[in-house]
Amino acid sequence: MNRSVLIVVLVLATFFFYSSALDNGFTNWDDPKYLTQNKRVQVLSFESIADLFTRTKIGYHHYIPLTLLSFAIENHFFGLDPKIFILNNILLHCVNVLLVLWFVFLLLKRFDIAFMTAALFAVHPVHVESVAWIVERKDVLYTLFYLGSIISFIYSAKREQKKNSFYSLSLLLFLFSLFSKPAAVTLPIVLLLIDLYFHGDIYVFDWKKMAGALFNKIPFFILSGIFVFIAFGQQKPGLFDIYSRLEHIMIGSYGFMFYVVKLIMPSGLSCFYPVPAKINNSLPILFSIAPAVLIAAVFSLAFVFRKKRELLFGLLFYCVTISLVTFFGASTALASDRYTYVPSIGVFLIASYLVCHLVSHESIKNMAVRLSLKFLISCFFVVLAIMTFDRCKIWENGITLWSDVISKYDNVIEAYVNRGNEYGRNKEYDLALEDYKKALELEPSNLTALTSRGYLFYLMGFYDRAIDDYTKAISAYPQYVPAYLNRSLAYERIGEFRGAVDDLMKARMIDPNVSIERLNDLKKIK
């Protein structure tokens, strides 16, 4: 079949298998924080755009001005219509599929391997989270510029004509990628890998070559350093961080390999993978040995792939791009599907290279066997595509999303709380209370469950019960400002103005940004 036809079919198939997401709405997982309740994307003006790019410390938001700007533009022209946001995510994913094909073809000069890599990237269900989840616009947008920067850099390295133009374009696209999501900071190292792939030998250290390779990456490393500094400046001490630094390494090492398993066998996908509970204050044995297993596996594969630069590049690409989120991420979960969006390219490149060589004329002379293998591979792609089509529906709303998590992990407190919040928003109070009850059975002093149930009691008019829950939350976490603020509201409702003022004053002692206007109004009443 003609290459152009194959590419068109791939893009159309990608759009079709993600089209089931177009009927979805917003979820209650970060959509309010970044979009539906984010005043910074509700207006579009020179002042608002300048604010997006100049303010870096904005509470719990990451510094993602270009992503937020894309939301502001959509909201300005179409309003808060989830279909528009999801449609644009799908279209961006389709463009990324083409960029993956282009990138791998530039590396290997093999259309069959590039096409299979792009096809895996296109329809693999592990990417549903990055595409169907509206606020993960971060992933599809930063990847577009990330891959565009890599492709431009390759052209700058391989072409004498317009060399500087391609280099400048690569640097500009990298900046856009950083503005979309800080995860792009890995790109300078990937560019070094590309230099090694085309011009060097990773096993032969040449100071002259290394110096030359590093010199034209200096602007990229400077930009990365700036955005790393911004990212660290946004981090806050975690209330829920119960793991030591060594345990974080164990969890990261396990997650590093966990992602590979999910990319090869994408069963049991979930938007939340909990870290197993500690036994005798220790993580399970698999986590304890994970760092050693990971090191052994990476070095063994590097040795096996040492004479196949394509395979070695795929391995190192995965290692570089996944390490950032596994070892330096701030998530409380074991893993997140969205973190595989870019790293998966390395795994898919390795798989495609091996499969294409397996079914080649040189490897298998018998045509019947070769055709049978191709049929099985086609079936595998069909299964992946169907899984993607079905998984998109999980993201319909907060209830479907968290019900899916609970069906796979019935001990995830966050899932019960978030589903309870969605039930509460829909005024299904009995179902919400059941979920909060289940969450508190799992952990009686859980902060989010107590404050969420307290707020529901407040909405139902049970102010004393709301105060009880907020008081328990404050007893468990005395520095938690929202509990003081909400308890203040409940005190005000029952006429306990002194208690309301005291809570507001305590909240301001912890966080000076708490509004003083309401405090002054209450003091007048008191």
Short mmCIF file of C-alpha atoms in Angstrom, two decimals:
data_model
loop_
_atom_site.label_atom_id
_atom_site.label_comp_id
_atom_site.label_asym_id
_atom_site.label_seq_id
_atom_site.Cartn_x
_atom_site.Cartn_y
_atom_site.Cartn_z
CA MET A 1 0.00 0.00 0.00
CA ASN A 2 1.18 3.53 -0.80
CA ARG A 3 2.91 5.22 2.16
CA SER A 4 0.71 8.31 1.95
CA VAL A 5 -2.41 6.16 2.08
CA LEU A 6 -1.07 4.27 5.09
CA ILE A 7 -0.40 7.52 6.92
CA VAL A 8 -3.89 8.86 6.19
CA VAL A 9 -5.44 5.59 7.37
CA LEU A 10 -3.38 5.72 10.57
CA VAL A 11 -4.50 9.27 11.38
CA LEU A 12 -8.16 8.53 10.61
CA ALA A 13 -8.03 5.34 12.70
CA THR A 14 -6.46 7.26 15.58
CA PHE A 15 -9.22 9.86 15.49
CA PHE A 16 -11.95 7.21 15.24
CA PHE A 17 -10.76 5.13 18.18
CA TYR A 18 -10.52 8.22 20.38
CA SER A 19 -13.83 9.63 19.17
CA SER A 20 -15.71 7.81 21.94
CA ALA A 21 -14.23 10.42 24.30
CA LEU A 22 -16.14 13.23 22.57
CA ASP A 23 -19.28 12.41 24.56
CA ASN A 24 -17.44 12.86 27.86
CA GLY A 25 -17.82 15.78 30.22
CA PHE A 26 -15.51 17.28 32.81
CA THR A 27 -14.24 15.16 35.69
CA ASN A 28 -13.63 16.33 39.25
CA TRP A 29 -9.95 15.39 39.06
CA ASP A 30 -7.98 18.60 38.46
CA ASP A 31 -10.45 19.86 35.82
CA PRO A 32 -11.88 22.42 38.30
CA LYS A 33 -8.41 23.49 39.48
CA TYR A 34 -6.93 24.06 36.05
CA LEU A 35 -9.98 24.89 33.97
CA THR A 36 -13.60 25.11 35.10
CA GLN A 37 -12.90 27.05 38.32
CA ASN A 38 -9.66 28.69 37.24
CA LYS A 39 -10.28 32.43 36.86
CA ARG A 40 -7.00 32.79 34.99
CA VAL A 41 -8.46 31.06 31.91
CA GLN A 42 -11.87 32.71 32.06
CA VAL A 43 -10.67 35.88 30.32
CA LEU A 44 -8.49 36.48 27.28
CA SER A 45 -6.66 39.79 27.11
CA PHE A 46 -3.11 41.11 26.89
CA GLU A 47 -3.12 41.51 30.66
CA SER A 48 -4.37 37.96 31.31
CA ILE A 49 -1.85 36.46 28.88
CA ALA A 50 0.98 38.42 30.51
CA ASP A 51 -0.23 37.17 33.89
CA LEU A 52 -0.10 33.53 32.71
CA PHE A 53 3.53 33.87 31.65
CA THR A 54 4.87 36.08 34.44
CA ARG A 55 3.35 34.50 37.55
CA THR A 56 5.16 31.32 38.53
CA LYS A 57 4.03 30.83 42.12
CA ILE A 58 0.32 30.11 41.86
CA GLY A 59 -0.65 27.75 44.63
CA TYR A 60 -0.97 24.16 43.55
CA HIS A 61 -0.79 24.91 39.82
CA HIS A 62 2.27 23.98 37.81
CA TYR A 63 3.90 26.62 35.65
CA ILE A 64 2.19 25.70 32.36
CA PRO A 65 1.33 29.08 30.78
CA LEU A 66 1.00 27.84 27.20
CA THR A 67 -1.37 25.06 28.22
CA LEU A 68 -3.48 27.50 30.22
CA LEU A 69 -3.43 29.92 27.29
CA SER A 70 -4.83 27.22 25.02
CA PHE A 71 -7.67 26.72 27.52
CA ALA A 72 -8.29 30.47 27.65
CA ILE A 73 -8.50 30.69 23.85
CA GLU A 74 -10.96 27.79 23.65
CA ASN A 75 -13.05 29.20 26.47
CA HIS A 76 -13.09 32.64 24.83
CA PHE A 77 -14.46 31.34 21.52
CA PHE A 78 -16.49 28.29 22.56
CA GLY A 79 -17.16 28.60 26.28
CA LEU A 80 -16.67 25.73 28.72
CA ASP A 81 -17.75 23.06 26.25
CA PRO A 82 -15.96 19.79 27.13
CA LYS A 83 -16.39 18.48 23.58
CA ILE A 84 -14.19 21.28 22.21
CA PHE A 85 -11.41 20.66 24.73
CA ILE A 86 -11.46 16.90 24.11
CA LEU A 87 -11.61 17.34 20.33
CA ASN A 88 -8.50 19.50 20.39
CA ASN A 89 -6.71 16.96 22.59
CA ILE A 90 -7.50 14.25 20.03
CA LEU A 91 -6.34 16.43 17.13
CA LEU A 92 -3.09 17.20 18.95
CA HIS A 93 -2.60 13.48 19.56
CA CYS A 94 -3.09 12.81 15.83
CA VAL A 95 -0.39 15.38 15.04
CA ASN A 96 1.90 13.74 17.59
CA VAL A 97 1.38 10.38 15.87
CA LEU A 98 2.71 11.93 12.65
CA LEU A 99 5.64 13.48 14.51
CA VAL A 100 6.56 10.11 16.06
CA LEU A 101 6.56 8.55 12.59
CA TRP A 102 8.69 11.40 11.23
CA PHE A 103 11.13 11.27 14.16
CA VAL A 104 11.69 7.50 14.03
CA PHE A 105 12.01 7.56 10.24
CA LEU A 106 14.72 10.23 10.48
CA LEU A 107 16.57 8.00 12.95
CA LEU A 108 16.27 4.61 11.28
CA LYS A 109 15.40 5.36 7.64
CA ARG A 110 12.99 2.43 7.87
CA PHE A 111 9.37 3.29 7.11
CA ASP A 112 8.04 -0.05 8.37
CA ILE A 113 9.61 0.41 11.82
CA ALA A 114 8.62 4.08 11.98
CA PHE A 115 5.04 3.27 10.99
CA MET A 116 4.67 0.49 13.54
CA THR A 117 6.13 2.70 16.29
CA ALA A 118 3.67 5.46 15.38
CA ALA A 119 0.78 2.98 15.22
CA LEU A 120 1.56 1.67 18.70
CA PHE A 121 1.79 5.23 19.96
CA ALA A 122 -1.50 6.06 18.23
CA VAL A 123 -3.83 3.39 19.59
CA HIS A 124 -2.22 2.07 22.76
CA PRO A 125 -4.77 2.35 25.60
CA VAL A 126 -2.15 3.51 28.11
CA HIS A 127 -2.31 6.89 26.34
CA VAL A 128 -6.03 7.38 26.90
CA GLU A 129 -5.35 9.26 30.12
CA SER A 130 -3.19 11.80 28.28
CA VAL A 131 -5.78 12.37 25.54
CA ALA A 132 -9.25 11.84 27.05
CA TRP A 133 -8.49 13.68 30.29
CA ILE A 134 -9.04 17.31 29.39
CA VAL A 135 -6.44 18.92 31.63
CA GLU A 136 -3.77 16.55 30.35
CA ARG A 137 -3.60 18.92 27.43
CA LYS A 138 -0.21 19.40 29.11
CA ASP A 139 0.96 16.06 27.73
CA VAL A 140 -0.22 16.28 24.15
CA LEU A 141 0.86 19.92 23.81
CA TYR A 142 4.34 19.61 25.31
CA THR A 143 4.93 16.45 23.27
CA LEU A 144 4.05 18.25 20.04
CA PHE A 145 6.73 20.87 20.65
CA TYR A 146 9.13 18.33 22.19
CA LEU A 147 9.11 16.13 19.09
CA GLY A 148 9.13 19.16 16.81
CA SER A 149 12.25 20.40 18.58
CA ILE A 150 13.97 17.02 18.19
CA ILE A 151 13.11 16.82 14.49
CA SER A 152 14.35 20.37 13.88
CA PHE A 153 17.57 19.58 15.75
CA ILE A 154 18.17 16.51 13.58
CA TYR A 155 17.77 18.65 10.46
CA SER A 156 20.16 21.25 11.87
CA ALA A 157 22.74 18.51 12.45
CA LYS A 158 22.34 16.80 9.06
CA ARG A 159 21.88 19.76 6.72
CA GLU A 160 24.36 22.53 5.96
CA GLN A 161 21.69 24.66 4.32
CA LYS A 162 19.55 26.53 6.83
CA LYS A 163 21.49 24.86 9.63
CA ASN A 164 21.17 27.86 11.94
CA SER A 165 17.50 28.30 11.09
CA PHE A 166 16.70 24.72 12.08
CA TYR A 167 18.77 25.09 15.25
CA SER A 168 16.92 28.28 16.21
CA LEU A 169 13.59 26.62 15.46
CA SER A 170 14.56 23.67 17.65
CA LEU A 171 15.40 25.99 20.53
CA LEU A 172 12.15 27.95 20.11
CA LEU A 173 10.03 24.79 20.02
CA PHE A 174 11.82 23.55 23.13
CA LEU A 175 10.85 26.76 24.91
CA PHE A 176 7.22 26.24 23.85
CA SER A 177 7.41 22.69 25.16
CA LEU A 178 8.68 23.91 28.53
CA PHE A 179 5.88 26.48 28.66
CA SER A 180 3.43 23.60 28.12
CA LYS A 181 4.79 21.21 30.77
CA PRO A 182 8.02 21.18 32.82
CA ALA A 183 8.59 17.51 31.93
CA ALA A 184 10.22 18.79 28.74
CA VAL A 185 13.43 19.50 30.71
CA THR A 186 14.75 16.08 29.64
CA LEU A 187 15.12 17.17 26.00
CA PRO A 188 18.79 18.31 26.14
CA ILE A 189 19.83 14.83 27.28
CA VAL A 190 17.75 13.27 24.49
CA LEU A 191 19.57 15.52 22.02
CA LEU A 192 22.88 14.20 23.36
CA LEU A 193 21.60 10.67 22.77
CA ILE A 194 20.76 11.63 19.19
CA ASP A 195 24.31 12.94 18.70
CA LEU A 196 25.67 9.66 20.05
CA TYR A 197 23.32 7.74 17.79
CA PHE A 198 24.46 9.49 14.62
CA HIS A 199 28.06 10.40 15.34
CA GLY A 200 29.45 8.55 18.33
CA ASP A 201 29.93 5.36 20.23
CA ILE A 202 28.56 5.35 23.76
CA TYR A 203 31.24 2.85 24.78
CA VAL A 204 34.14 4.99 23.51
CA PHE A 205 34.59 8.22 25.47
CA ASP A 206 36.03 10.92 23.20
CA TRP A 207 36.64 14.27 24.94
CA LYS A 208 36.67 16.19 21.66
CA LYS A 209 33.39 14.74 20.44
CA MET A 210 31.81 15.12 23.86
CA ALA A 211 32.84 18.78 24.09
CA GLY A 212 31.44 19.46 20.64
CA ALA A 213 28.19 17.70 21.44
CA LEU A 214 27.80 19.61 24.69
CA PHE A 215 28.62 23.03 23.26
CA ASN A 216 25.55 23.42 21.06
CA LYS A 217 23.33 22.05 23.84
CA ILE A 218 24.30 24.83 26.26
CA PRO A 219 21.25 27.01 25.44
CA PHE A 220 19.00 23.98 25.90
CA PHE A 221 20.54 23.13 29.26
CA ILE A 222 20.22 26.76 30.38
CA LEU A 223 16.50 26.76 29.57
CA SER A 224 16.09 23.42 31.35
CA GLY A 225 17.87 24.78 34.40
CA ILE A 226 15.58 27.80 34.57
CA PHE A 227 12.45 25.67 34.43
CA VAL A 228 13.82 23.18 36.95
CA PHE A 229 14.40 26.12 39.29
CA ILE A 230 10.82 27.30 38.76
CA ALA A 231 9.46 23.80 39.35
CA PHE A 232 11.36 23.38 42.63
CA GLY A 233 10.19 26.82 43.69
CA GLN A 234 6.58 25.65 43.35
CA GLN A 235 6.98 22.54 45.48
CA LYS A 236 5.41 22.60 48.92
CA PRO A 237 5.97 20.28 51.87
CA GLY A 238 3.54 17.37 51.58
CA LEU A 239 1.03 16.58 54.30
CA PHE A 240 0.77 13.00 53.15
CA ASP A 241 4.40 12.10 52.39
CA ILE A 242 4.90 9.02 54.52
CA TYR A 243 7.87 7.65 52.59
CA SER A 244 11.57 8.12 53.24
CA ARG A 245 14.01 9.04 50.49
CA LEU A 246 15.11 5.40 50.23
CA GLU A 247 11.50 4.27 49.94
CA HIS A 248 10.95 6.82 47.16
CA ILE A 249 13.85 5.21 45.29
CA MET A 250 12.29 1.78 45.81
CA ILE A 251 8.89 2.96 44.58
CA GLY A 252 10.48 4.78 41.64
CA SER A 253 12.48 1.71 40.63
CA TYR A 254 9.39 -0.48 40.81
CA GLY A 255 7.38 2.08 38.82
CA PHE A 256 10.16 2.25 36.21
CA MET A 257 9.58 -1.44 35.42
CA PHE A 258 5.82 -1.30 36.07
CA TYR A 259 5.40 1.06 33.12
CA VAL A 260 7.18 -1.33 30.75
CA VAL A 261 4.85 -4.15 31.80
CA LYS A 262 1.79 -1.96 31.16
CA LEU A 263 3.14 -0.98 27.74
CA ILE A 264 3.60 -4.64 26.81
CA MET A 265 0.46 -5.98 28.51
CA PRO A 266 -2.01 -3.11 29.01
CA SER A 267 -4.49 -4.93 31.23
CA GLY A 268 -5.99 -3.55 34.42
CA LEU A 269 -5.32 0.06 33.46
CA SER A 270 -6.36 2.61 36.06
CA CYS A 271 -6.04 6.34 36.60
CA PHE A 272 -4.67 5.55 40.07
CA TYR A 273 -2.29 2.76 41.08
CA PRO A 274 -1.88 2.70 44.86
CA VAL A 275 1.39 1.92 46.57
CA PRO A 276 0.85 -1.30 48.57
CA ALA A 277 0.46 -0.85 52.31
CA LYS A 278 3.53 -1.26 54.47
CA ILE A 279 3.98 -4.51 56.37
CA ASN A 280 5.73 -4.07 59.73
CA ASN A 281 6.56 -0.51 58.64
CA SER A 282 8.29 -1.77 55.49
CA LEU A 283 7.31 -1.90 51.84
CA PRO A 284 6.77 -5.37 50.29
CA ILE A 285 9.90 -7.31 49.34
CA LEU A 286 9.42 -6.63 45.61
CA PHE A 287 9.96 -2.94 46.29
CA SER A 288 13.05 -3.61 48.40
CA ILE A 289 14.78 -5.49 45.59
CA ALA A 290 13.46 -3.25 42.80
CA PRO A 291 16.50 -0.89 42.63
CA ALA A 292 18.93 -3.79 42.26
CA VAL A 293 16.71 -5.53 39.69
CA LEU A 294 16.34 -2.29 37.73
CA ILE A 295 20.08 -1.61 37.61
CA ALA A 296 20.79 -5.20 36.56
CA ALA A 297 18.07 -5.12 33.89
CA VAL A 298 19.18 -1.81 32.36
CA PHE A 299 22.85 -2.77 32.21
CA SER A 300 22.03 -6.24 30.87
CA LEU A 301 19.87 -4.81 28.11
CA ALA A 302 22.48 -2.19 27.30
CA PHE A 303 25.05 -4.99 26.93
CA VAL A 304 22.71 -7.07 24.74
CA PHE A 305 21.86 -4.04 22.57
CA ARG A 306 25.45 -2.76 22.40
CA LYS A 307 25.84 -3.61 18.69
CA LYS A 308 22.35 -2.43 17.72
CA ARG A 309 22.34 1.32 18.11
CA GLU A 310 18.61 1.50 17.30
CA LEU A 311 17.73 -0.72 20.25
CA LEU A 312 20.23 1.00 22.54
CA PHE A 313 18.78 4.40 21.63
CA GLY A 314 15.25 3.18 22.39
CA LEU A 315 16.38 1.88 25.78
CA LEU A 316 18.22 5.07 26.74
CA PHE A 317 15.40 7.29 25.45
CA TYR A 318 12.97 5.47 27.74
CA CYS A 319 15.35 5.60 30.71
CA VAL A 320 16.01 9.34 30.37
CA THR A 321 12.41 10.41 29.84
CA ILE A 322 10.78 8.14 32.43
CA SER A 323 13.33 8.78 35.20
CA LEU A 324 12.11 12.33 35.77
CA VAL A 325 8.59 11.26 36.74
CA THR A 326 9.48 8.05 38.55
CA PHE A 327 12.21 9.42 40.79
CA PHE A 328 11.45 13.13 41.00
CA GLY A 329 7.67 13.31 40.66
CA ALA A 330 5.49 14.46 43.55
CA SER A 331 2.68 11.97 43.07
CA THR A 332 1.40 9.84 45.95
CA ALA A 333 0.52 7.03 43.52
CA LEU A 334 2.71 4.15 42.41
CA ALA A 335 2.38 5.13 38.76
CA SER A 336 0.27 7.17 36.35
CA ASP A 337 -0.53 6.16 32.77
CA ARG A 338 0.00 9.72 31.51
CA TYR A 339 3.68 9.58 32.46
CA THR A 340 4.31 7.08 29.65
CA TYR A 341 3.20 9.40 26.84
CA VAL A 342 6.69 10.40 25.66
CA PRO A 343 8.78 7.58 27.24
CA SER A 344 6.67 4.93 25.48
CA ILE A 345 8.24 5.97 22.17
CA GLY A 346 11.48 4.29 23.25
CA VAL A 347 9.76 1.03 24.18
CA PHE A 348 7.63 1.05 21.03
CA LEU A 349 10.72 1.67 18.89
CA ILE A 350 12.43 -1.39 20.39
CA ALA A 351 9.31 -3.55 19.94
CA SER A 352 8.78 -2.37 16.36
CA TYR A 353 12.41 -2.96 15.43
CA LEU A 354 12.34 -6.51 16.79
CA VAL A 355 8.96 -7.37 15.24
CA CYS A 356 9.83 -5.95 11.81
CA HIS A 357 13.05 -7.93 11.76
CA LEU A 358 11.24 -11.05 12.95
CA VAL A 359 8.73 -11.00 10.08
CA SER A 360 11.29 -10.01 7.44
CA HIS A 361 12.21 -12.25 4.53
CA GLU A 362 15.67 -12.79 5.98
CA SER A 363 14.44 -14.07 9.34
CA ILE A 364 11.57 -16.29 8.20
CA LYS A 365 11.75 -17.93 4.79
CA ASN A 366 8.40 -19.70 5.02
CA MET A 367 5.75 -17.34 3.65
CA ALA A 368 2.87 -19.06 5.48
CA VAL A 369 4.59 -18.58 8.83
CA ARG A 370 5.39 -15.00 7.95
CA LEU A 371 1.79 -14.25 6.99
CA SER A 372 0.52 -15.92 10.16
CA LEU A 373 2.76 -13.71 12.27
CA LYS A 374 1.58 -10.61 10.42
CA PHE A 375 -2.03 -11.66 11.03
CA LEU A 376 -1.37 -12.07 14.76
CA ILE A 377 0.32 -8.67 14.89
CA SER A 378 -2.69 -7.12 13.13
CA CYS A 379 -5.00 -8.76 15.68
CA PHE A 380 -2.90 -7.31 18.48
CA PHE A 381 -3.32 -3.82 17.05
CA VAL A 382 -7.07 -4.34 16.71
CA VAL A 383 -7.28 -5.41 20.36
CA LEU A 384 -5.30 -2.34 21.44
CA ALA A 385 -7.56 -0.06 19.41
CA ILE A 386 -10.75 -1.58 20.84
CA MET A 387 -9.35 -1.25 24.36
CA THR A 388 -8.61 2.42 23.66
CA PHE A 389 -12.13 3.03 22.32
CA ASP A 390 -13.66 1.46 25.44
CA ARG A 391 -11.28 3.08 27.91
CA CYS A 392 -12.12 6.56 26.64
CA LYS A 393 -15.62 6.09 28.05
CA ILE A 394 -14.21 5.68 31.57
CA TRP A 395 -13.43 9.40 31.50
CA GLU A 396 -17.08 10.40 31.03
CA ASN A 397 -17.34 12.00 34.47
CA GLY A 398 -16.03 11.74 38.02
CA ILE A 399 -18.36 8.90 38.94
CA THR A 400 -17.39 6.62 36.03
CA LEU A 401 -13.72 7.45 36.53
CA TRP A 402 -13.51 6.66 40.23
CA SER A 403 -15.87 3.70 39.99
CA ASP A 404 -13.37 2.19 37.57
CA VAL A 405 -10.57 2.66 40.11
CA ILE A 406 -12.67 1.14 42.91
CA SER A 407 -13.51 -1.87 40.74
CA LYS A 408 -9.77 -2.64 40.53
CA TYR A 409 -8.46 -1.31 43.85
CA ASP A 410 -11.16 -1.29 46.51
CA ASN A 411 -8.84 0.18 49.16
CA VAL A 412 -8.05 3.51 47.49
CA ILE A 413 -9.28 6.23 49.83
CA GLU A 414 -8.88 8.95 47.19
CA ALA A 415 -11.25 7.11 44.86
CA TYR A 416 -14.05 6.94 47.45
CA VAL A 417 -13.57 10.58 48.45
CA ASN A 418 -13.52 11.84 44.87
CA ARG A 419 -16.53 9.77 43.88
CA GLY A 420 -18.28 10.97 47.03
CA ASN A 421 -17.52 14.56 46.05
CA GLU A 422 -19.08 13.99 42.65
CA TYR A 423 -22.16 12.37 44.19
CA GLY A 424 -22.42 15.37 46.49
CA ARG A 425 -22.17 17.79 43.58
CA ASN A 426 -25.04 15.89 41.94
CA LYS A 427 -27.03 16.17 45.21
CA GLU A 428 -26.94 12.39 45.66
CA TYR A 429 -26.14 12.88 49.33
CA ASP A 430 -26.81 9.33 50.54
CA LEU A 431 -24.39 7.85 48.01
CA ALA A 432 -21.81 10.51 48.89
CA LEU A 433 -22.07 9.73 52.60
CA GLU A 434 -21.62 6.03 51.87
CA ASP A 435 -18.38 6.72 50.01
CA TYR A 436 -17.06 8.99 52.76
CA LYS A 437 -17.98 6.33 55.31
CA LYS A 438 -16.02 3.71 53.37
CA ALA A 439 -13.01 6.04 53.10
CA LEU A 440 -13.03 6.69 56.85
CA GLU A 441 -13.34 2.98 57.58
CA LEU A 442 -10.09 2.55 55.67
CA GLU A 443 -8.43 5.46 57.52
CA PRO A 444 -10.43 7.11 60.34
CA SER A 445 -8.27 10.25 60.44
CA ASN A 446 -8.03 10.80 56.69
CA LEU A 447 -7.91 14.53 56.11
CA THR A 448 -9.62 14.74 52.73
CA ALA A 449 -12.42 12.37 53.76
CA LEU A 450 -13.13 14.32 56.96
CA THR A 451 -13.10 17.73 55.30
CA SER A 452 -15.17 16.51 52.34
CA ARG A 453 -17.79 14.93 54.57
CA GLY A 454 -17.75 18.02 56.77
CA TYR A 455 -18.49 20.20 53.77
CA LEU A 456 -21.33 17.89 52.71
CA PHE A 457 -22.84 18.12 56.21
CA TYR A 458 -22.52 21.90 55.91
CA LEU A 459 -24.43 21.87 52.62
CA MET A 460 -27.11 19.65 54.17
CA GLY A 461 -27.51 22.07 57.09
CA PHE A 462 -26.01 19.71 59.70
CA TYR A 463 -23.60 22.35 61.02
CA ASP A 464 -22.73 20.61 64.30
CA ARG A 465 -21.75 17.43 62.46
CA ALA A 466 -19.72 19.51 60.02
CA ILE A 467 -17.88 21.14 62.93
CA ASP A 468 -17.17 17.70 64.41
CA ASP A 469 -15.53 16.52 61.18
CA TYR A 470 -13.50 19.70 60.75
CA THR A 471 -12.35 19.46 64.37
CA LYS A 472 -11.16 15.88 63.79
CA ALA A 473 -9.32 17.01 60.67
CA ILE A 474 -7.61 19.83 62.57
CA SER A 475 -6.65 17.43 65.36
CA ALA A 476 -4.97 15.19 62.81
CA TYR A 477 -3.38 18.02 60.75
CA PRO A 478 -3.22 21.30 62.74
CA GLN A 479 -1.70 23.20 59.78
CA TYR A 480 -4.50 22.45 57.32
CA VAL A 481 -5.97 25.88 56.46
CA PRO A 482 -9.17 24.77 54.61
CA ALA A 483 -10.41 22.97 57.72
CA TYR A 484 -10.17 26.20 59.75
CA LEU A 485 -11.87 28.22 57.02
CA ASN A 486 -14.73 25.77 56.62
CA ARG A 487 -15.20 25.34 60.36
CA SER A 488 -15.35 29.13 60.60
CA LEU A 489 -18.26 29.13 58.14
CA ALA A 490 -20.07 26.47 60.16
CA TYR A 491 -19.52 28.40 63.42
CA GLU A 492 -20.92 31.50 61.75
CA ARG A 493 -24.05 29.59 60.71
CA ILE A 494 -24.84 28.59 64.30
CA GLY A 495 -24.04 32.04 65.67
CA GLU A 496 -20.70 31.14 67.24
CA PHE A 497 -18.97 34.26 65.92
CA ARG A 498 -16.09 34.12 68.41
CA GLY A 499 -15.21 30.61 67.21
CA ALA A 500 -15.50 31.79 63.60
CA VAL A 501 -13.10 34.69 64.23
CA ASP A 502 -10.63 32.47 66.10
CA ASP A 503 -10.53 30.00 63.20
CA LEU A 504 -9.95 32.75 60.65
CA MET A 505 -7.15 34.19 62.77
CA LYS A 506 -5.51 30.75 63.07
CA ALA A 507 -5.83 30.29 59.31
CA ARG A 508 -4.12 33.66 58.70
CA MET A 509 -1.30 32.75 61.08
CA ILE A 510 -0.63 29.66 58.94
CA ASP A 511 -1.27 31.32 55.58
CA PRO A 512 -1.06 35.15 55.46
CA ASN A 513 -2.83 35.08 52.06
CA VAL A 514 -6.15 34.25 53.73
CA SER A 515 -8.54 37.14 53.05
CA ILE A 516 -8.73 39.68 55.87
CA GLU A 517 -12.02 41.24 54.71
CA ARG A 518 -14.23 38.48 56.08
CA LEU A 519 -12.25 38.47 59.33
CA ASN A 520 -12.91 42.18 59.79
CA ASP A 521 -16.61 41.72 59.02
CA LEU A 522 -16.90 38.97 61.64
CA LYS A 523 -15.09 41.06 64.23
CA LYS A 524 -17.70 43.77 63.75
CA ILE A 525 -20.50 41.22 64.32
CA LYS A 526 -18.74 39.76 67.35
#
